[in-house]
Amino acid sequence: MSGPAPLVDRIGVLKPLRVRDFRLMWTGLAVSMVGDGIYIIALALLVLDDLGRSNSTLALVQGAVLLPQVTLIIGAGVLADRVDRRRLMIAADAIRFVAIGAIGALALLDVLTIPLLIALAILYGMGMALFGPAFSSIVPTIVPEPLLVQANSLGLFMRPVAMFFVGPLIGGLLVDAFDGAALAFIADALTFVVSAVAILLMRARHQARDPADTSSAMDDLREGVRYVRTQRWLWLAMVAATVSLLCTWGPWDNLLPVVVTRDLGGSASDLGVVFGAGGLASVVAAVFLAQRGSLPSRPVTVLYLSWAVGMFAVAGFGLVTEIWQAMLVAFVGEGSITVLVVVWVTLVQRLVPPHLLGRVFSLDWMISVGGAPLSFAIVGPLSDAIGHDATLIWAGLLGGGITLAFMFVRGARGPERDGSLATQEPSAAAA
């Protein structure tokens, strides 16, 4: 193969880029991830500086983005299994372009209000809800099975680079250069145009639904739920995620900044370095898994063990006394979670029938994050009552302990014992 093929072949995480359709889709995704990083900076500065509002208002807008992702994700999964997933992703990009572009235009005209911003944030969240299940479901239809681990690793390799380094850097420069966040939002909106065009150029035409199938959307949803209920390993993992994230999501997101800036006396830059250590771990873990090129011999066991380590890391934040220790805990925690995500997504893509993938991924997301709002709601009062260090320690111990306990529940590691993985594992020759 001519051109860049030698480099692509040598670096495992890049191997899926040999597939034209995946290369196009991933390029568009990478550009839109940079836009997501711009959005992180632009939204905060828009609300806090340009509109002169408080952190509570910023949290309200962020919650508005999350709301449709929770309420619409099941419907999005059903759609991903009923229609051409390419068209669904293009529609999602179009929705996000309109929402983010409107925020930028209204801010530029100085007519943006908080109610309008919340409404557009909800519209933006709708686009995100539509895109996720379609993307996760289409990957195994365009990437050969031997390259699934690398394909899933590639997204986790790019995410911290694009969203937490390149994007915020560009966003900050745009805000400073144009004395406001409006043009940063317009730049973010244009990234969705790039993503949509890249997907439009894909040659594959995916028809997930048999035209002769006259079942309703509710019938399809019930089919997806029935399938998950018959797969004990699948629903056990989803329930484990609900409980463990209930314990740890709120403490990690809300109390880590408190630990770094108050307990350890760190600056905003120190907090950025701690988060950066976690991002670096994601890159390292993704590259390692991609170079390995296949799932571990006992993937479900590795999934639960890496998951538990990531949860126990939350307890580590309650014990640190130096910035470097917080960096180490973040590195271990984020690296472990990256291993979990790559193994989990690849397992689902290999073991779940292709026509059910959209529904299964959407059910996974809804069930897994079901405890997240409660986690955010209770972390404040709990930390006020017992202290944030104690909250972090108990949250991590409970989250990690519960995760390990689920690993030993009957059927949790079924794919390792019933031979289904052996029939799905690609041969070395195929790779």
PDB file of N, CA and C in Angstrom, residues 35 37-43 45-46 50 100-110 170-191:
ATOM      1  N   GLY A  35     -14.248  21.010  18.465  1.00  0.00           N
ATOM      2  CA  GLY A  35     -15.341  21.949  18.712  1.00  0.00           C
ATOM      3  C   GLY A  35     -15.932  21.789  20.097  1.00  0.00           C
ATOM      4  N   GLY A  37     -14.336  20.884  22.699  1.00  0.00           N
ATOM      5  CA  GLY A  37     -13.390  21.527  23.603  1.00  0.00           C
ATOM      6  C   GLY A  37     -13.523  23.040  23.582  1.00  0.00           C
ATOM      7  N   ILE A  38     -13.763  23.611  22.391  1.00  0.00           N
ATOM      8  CA  ILE A  38     -14.032  25.050  22.288  1.00  0.00           C
ATOM      9  C   ILE A  38     -15.280  25.398  23.096  1.00  0.00           C
ATOM     10  N   TYR A  39     -16.293  24.547  22.993  1.00  0.00           N
ATOM     11  CA  TYR A  39     -17.571  24.769  23.680  1.00  0.00           C
ATOM     12  C   TYR A  39     -17.385  24.833  25.194  1.00  0.00           C
ATOM     13  N   ILE A  40     -16.544  23.945  25.742  1.00  0.00           N
ATOM     14  CA  ILE A  40     -16.329  23.917  27.191  1.00  0.00           C
ATOM     15  C   ILE A  40     -15.879  25.282  27.693  1.00  0.00           C
ATOM     16  N   ILE A  41     -14.905  25.873  27.004  1.00  0.00           N
ATOM     17  CA  ILE A  41     -14.392  27.182  27.398  1.00  0.00           C
ATOM     18  C   ILE A  41     -15.398  28.286  27.081  1.00  0.00           C
ATOM     19  N   ALA A  42     -15.964  28.237  25.877  1.00  0.00           N
ATOM     20  CA  ALA A  42     -16.848  29.312  25.425  1.00  0.00           C
ATOM     21  C   ALA A  42     -18.097  29.420  26.292  1.00  0.00           C
ATOM     22  N   LEU A  43     -18.678  28.285  26.675  1.00  0.00           N
ATOM     23  CA  LEU A  43     -19.902  28.332  27.473  1.00  0.00           C
ATOM     24  C   LEU A  43     -19.641  28.971  28.831  1.00  0.00           C
ATOM     25  N   LEU A  45     -17.272  31.063  29.732  1.00  0.00           N
ATOM     26  CA  LEU A  45     -16.982  32.492  29.615  1.00  0.00           C
ATOM     27  C   LEU A  45     -18.209  33.279  29.157  1.00  0.00           C
ATOM     28  N   LEU A  46     -19.045  32.660  28.332  1.00  0.00           N
ATOM     29  CA  LEU A  46     -20.273  33.331  27.901  1.00  0.00           C
ATOM     30  C   LEU A  46     -21.179  33.611  29.095  1.00  0.00           C
ATOM     31  N   ASP A  50     -19.593  37.233  29.722  1.00  0.00           N
ATOM     32  CA  ASP A  50     -20.395  38.012  28.772  1.00  0.00           C
ATOM     33  C   ASP A  50     -21.794  38.316  29.317  1.00  0.00           C
ATOM     34  N   ILE A 100     -25.737  25.485  18.224  1.00  0.00           N
ATOM     35  CA  ILE A 100     -24.524  26.210  18.614  1.00  0.00           C
ATOM     36  C   ILE A 100     -24.354  27.471  17.769  1.00  0.00           C
ATOM     37  N   GLY A 101     -24.671  27.383  16.471  1.00  0.00           N
ATOM     38  CA  GLY A 101     -24.591  28.566  15.618  1.00  0.00           C
ATOM     39  C   GLY A 101     -25.541  29.662  16.074  1.00  0.00           C
ATOM     40  N   ALA A 102     -26.740  29.270  16.519  1.00  0.00           N
ATOM     41  CA  ALA A 102     -27.707  30.260  17.002  1.00  0.00           C
ATOM     42  C   ALA A 102     -27.211  30.941  18.274  1.00  0.00           C
ATOM     43  N   ILE A 103     -26.586  30.166  19.162  1.00  0.00           N
ATOM     44  CA  ILE A 103     -26.017  30.776  20.374  1.00  0.00           C
ATOM     45  C   ILE A 103     -24.987  31.832  19.991  1.00  0.00           C
ATOM     46  N   GLY A 104     -24.092  31.469  19.061  1.00  0.00           N
ATOM     47  CA  GLY A 104     -23.071  32.420  18.637  1.00  0.00           C
ATOM     48  C   GLY A 104     -23.657  33.655  17.978  1.00  0.00           C
ATOM     49  N   ALA A 105     -24.642  33.452  17.093  1.00  0.00           N
ATOM     50  CA  ALA A 105     -25.238  34.587  16.376  1.00  0.00           C
ATOM     51  C   ALA A 105     -25.981  35.514  17.330  1.00  0.00           C
ATOM     52  N   LEU A 106     -26.759  34.937  18.249  1.00  0.00           N
ATOM     53  CA  LEU A 106     -27.505  35.761  19.202  1.00  0.00           C
ATOM     54  C   LEU A 106     -26.574  36.503  20.149  1.00  0.00           C
ATOM     55  N   ALA A 107     -25.478  35.828  20.542  1.00  0.00           N
ATOM     56  CA  ALA A 107     -24.501  36.502  21.402  1.00  0.00           C
ATOM     57  C   ALA A 107     -23.811  37.634  20.650  1.00  0.00           C
ATOM     58  N   LEU A 108     -23.527  37.406  19.370  1.00  0.00           N
ATOM     59  CA  LEU A 108     -22.872  38.434  18.556  1.00  0.00           C
ATOM     60  C   LEU A 108     -23.772  39.664  18.401  1.00  0.00           C
ATOM     61  N   LEU A 109     -25.084  39.416  18.304  1.00  0.00           N
ATOM     62  CA  LEU A 109     -26.047  40.514  18.174  1.00  0.00           C
ATOM     63  C   LEU A 109     -26.438  41.109  19.523  1.00  0.00           C
ATOM     64  N   ASP A 110     -25.897  40.510  20.599  1.00  0.00           N
ATOM     65  CA  ASP A 110     -26.158  40.976  21.963  1.00  0.00           C
ATOM     66  C   ASP A 110     -27.638  40.892  22.332  1.00  0.00           C
ATOM     67  N   ILE A 170      -7.810  26.552  21.561  1.00  0.00           N
ATOM     68  CA  ILE A 170      -8.377  27.365  20.481  1.00  0.00           C
ATOM     69  C   ILE A 170      -9.511  28.242  21.012  1.00  0.00           C
ATOM     70  N   GLY A 171     -10.356  27.656  21.868  1.00  0.00           N
ATOM     71  CA  GLY A 171     -11.464  28.422  22.435  1.00  0.00           C
ATOM     72  C   GLY A 171     -10.988  29.632  23.215  1.00  0.00           C
ATOM     73  N   GLY A 172      -9.966  29.443  24.046  1.00  0.00           N
ATOM     74  CA  GLY A 172      -9.433  30.564  24.812  1.00  0.00           C
ATOM     75  C   GLY A 172      -8.850  31.641  23.924  1.00  0.00           C
ATOM     76  N   LEU A 173      -8.137  31.222  22.876  1.00  0.00           N
ATOM     77  CA  LEU A 173      -7.548  32.191  21.946  1.00  0.00           C
ATOM     78  C   LEU A 173      -8.633  32.980  21.212  1.00  0.00           C
ATOM     79  N   LEU A 174      -9.708  32.291  20.799  1.00  0.00           N
ATOM     80  CA  LEU A 174     -10.791  32.973  20.091  1.00  0.00           C
ATOM     81  C   LEU A 174     -11.498  33.978  20.995  1.00  0.00           C
ATOM     82  N   VAL A 175     -11.761  33.575  22.232  1.00  0.00           N
ATOM     83  CA  VAL A 175     -12.439  34.479  23.168  1.00  0.00           C
ATOM     84  C   VAL A 175     -11.584  35.711  23.430  1.00  0.00           C
ATOM     85  N   ASP A 176     -10.283  35.501  23.638  1.00  0.00           N
ATOM     86  CA  ASP A 176      -9.387  36.634  23.892  1.00  0.00           C
ATOM     87  C   ASP A 176      -9.247  37.525  22.656  1.00  0.00           C
ATOM     88  N   ALA A 177      -9.130  36.899  21.487  1.00  0.00           N
ATOM     89  CA  ALA A 177      -8.891  37.670  20.260  1.00  0.00           C
ATOM     90  C   ALA A 177     -10.086  38.533  19.877  1.00  0.00           C
ATOM     91  N   PHE A 178     -11.300  38.028  20.124  1.00  0.00           N
ATOM     92  CA  PHE A 178     -12.495  38.751  19.696  1.00  0.00           C
ATOM     93  C   PHE A 178     -13.288  39.328  20.863  1.00  0.00           C
ATOM     94  N   ASP A 179     -12.675  39.308  22.052  1.00  0.00           N
ATOM     95  CA  ASP A 179     -13.256  39.952  23.230  1.00  0.00           C
ATOM     96  C   ASP A 179     -14.680  39.472  23.505  1.00  0.00           C
ATOM     97  N   GLY A 180     -14.856  38.166  23.506  1.00  0.00           N
ATOM     98  CA  GLY A 180     -16.163  37.589  23.780  1.00  0.00           C
ATOM     99  C   GLY A 180     -16.258  36.192  23.207  1.00  0.00           C
ATOM    100  N   ALA A 181     -17.292  35.464  23.642  1.00  0.00           N
ATOM    101  CA  ALA A 181     -17.396  34.051  23.282  1.00  0.00           C
ATOM    102  C   ALA A 181     -18.187  33.802  22.006  1.00  0.00           C
ATOM    103  N   ALA A 182     -18.800  34.822  21.420  1.00  0.00           N
ATOM    104  CA  ALA A 182     -19.716  34.614  20.293  1.00  0.00           C
ATOM    105  C   ALA A 182     -19.053  33.900  19.126  1.00  0.00           C
ATOM    106  N   LEU A 183     -17.900  34.381  18.683  1.00  0.00           N
ATOM    107  CA  LEU A 183     -17.247  33.778  17.521  1.00  0.00           C
ATOM    108  C   LEU A 183     -16.686  32.396  17.840  1.00  0.00           C
ATOM    109  N   ALA A 184     -16.391  32.130  19.104  1.00  0.00           N
ATOM    110  CA  ALA A 184     -15.962  30.787  19.487  1.00  0.00           C
ATOM    111  C   ALA A 184     -17.100  29.794  19.267  1.00  0.00           C
ATOM    112  N   PHE A 185     -18.334  30.199  19.576  1.00  0.00           N
ATOM    113  CA  PHE A 185     -19.481  29.326  19.320  1.00  0.00           C
ATOM    114  C   PHE A 185     -19.688  29.115  17.820  1.00  0.00           C
ATOM    115  N   ILE A 186     -19.499  30.150  17.035  1.00  0.00           N
ATOM    116  CA  ILE A 186     -19.647  30.006  15.583  1.00  0.00           C
ATOM    117  C   ILE A 186     -18.589  29.051  15.029  1.00  0.00           C
ATOM    118  N   ALA A 187     -17.364  29.153  15.550  1.00  0.00           N
ATOM    119  CA  ALA A 187     -16.317  28.213  15.134  1.00  0.00           C
ATOM    120  C   ALA A 187     -16.691  26.787  15.519  1.00  0.00           C
ATOM    121  N   ASP A 188     -17.237  26.610  16.719  1.00  0.00           N
ATOM    122  CA  ASP A 188     -17.688  25.290  17.155  1.00  0.00           C
ATOM    123  C   ASP A 188     -18.772  24.771  16.221  1.00  0.00           C
ATOM    124  N   ALA A 189     -19.723  25.623  15.856  1.00  0.00           N
ATOM    125  CA  ALA A 189     -20.812  25.199  14.963  1.00  0.00           C
ATOM    126  C   ALA A 189     -20.271  24.695  13.633  1.00  0.00           C
ATOM    127  N   LEU A 190     -19.250  25.344  13.119  1.00  0.00           N
ATOM    128  CA  LEU A 190     -18.691  24.942  11.825  1.00  0.00           C
ATOM    129  C   LEU A 190     -18.048  23.561  11.883  1.00  0.00           C
ATOM    130  N   THR A 191     -17.604  23.130  13.060  1.00  0.00           N
ATOM    131  CA  THR A 191     -17.016  21.785  13.159  1.00  0.00           C
ATOM    132  C   THR A 191     -18.053  20.708  12.871  1.00  0.00           C
TER     133      THR A 191
END
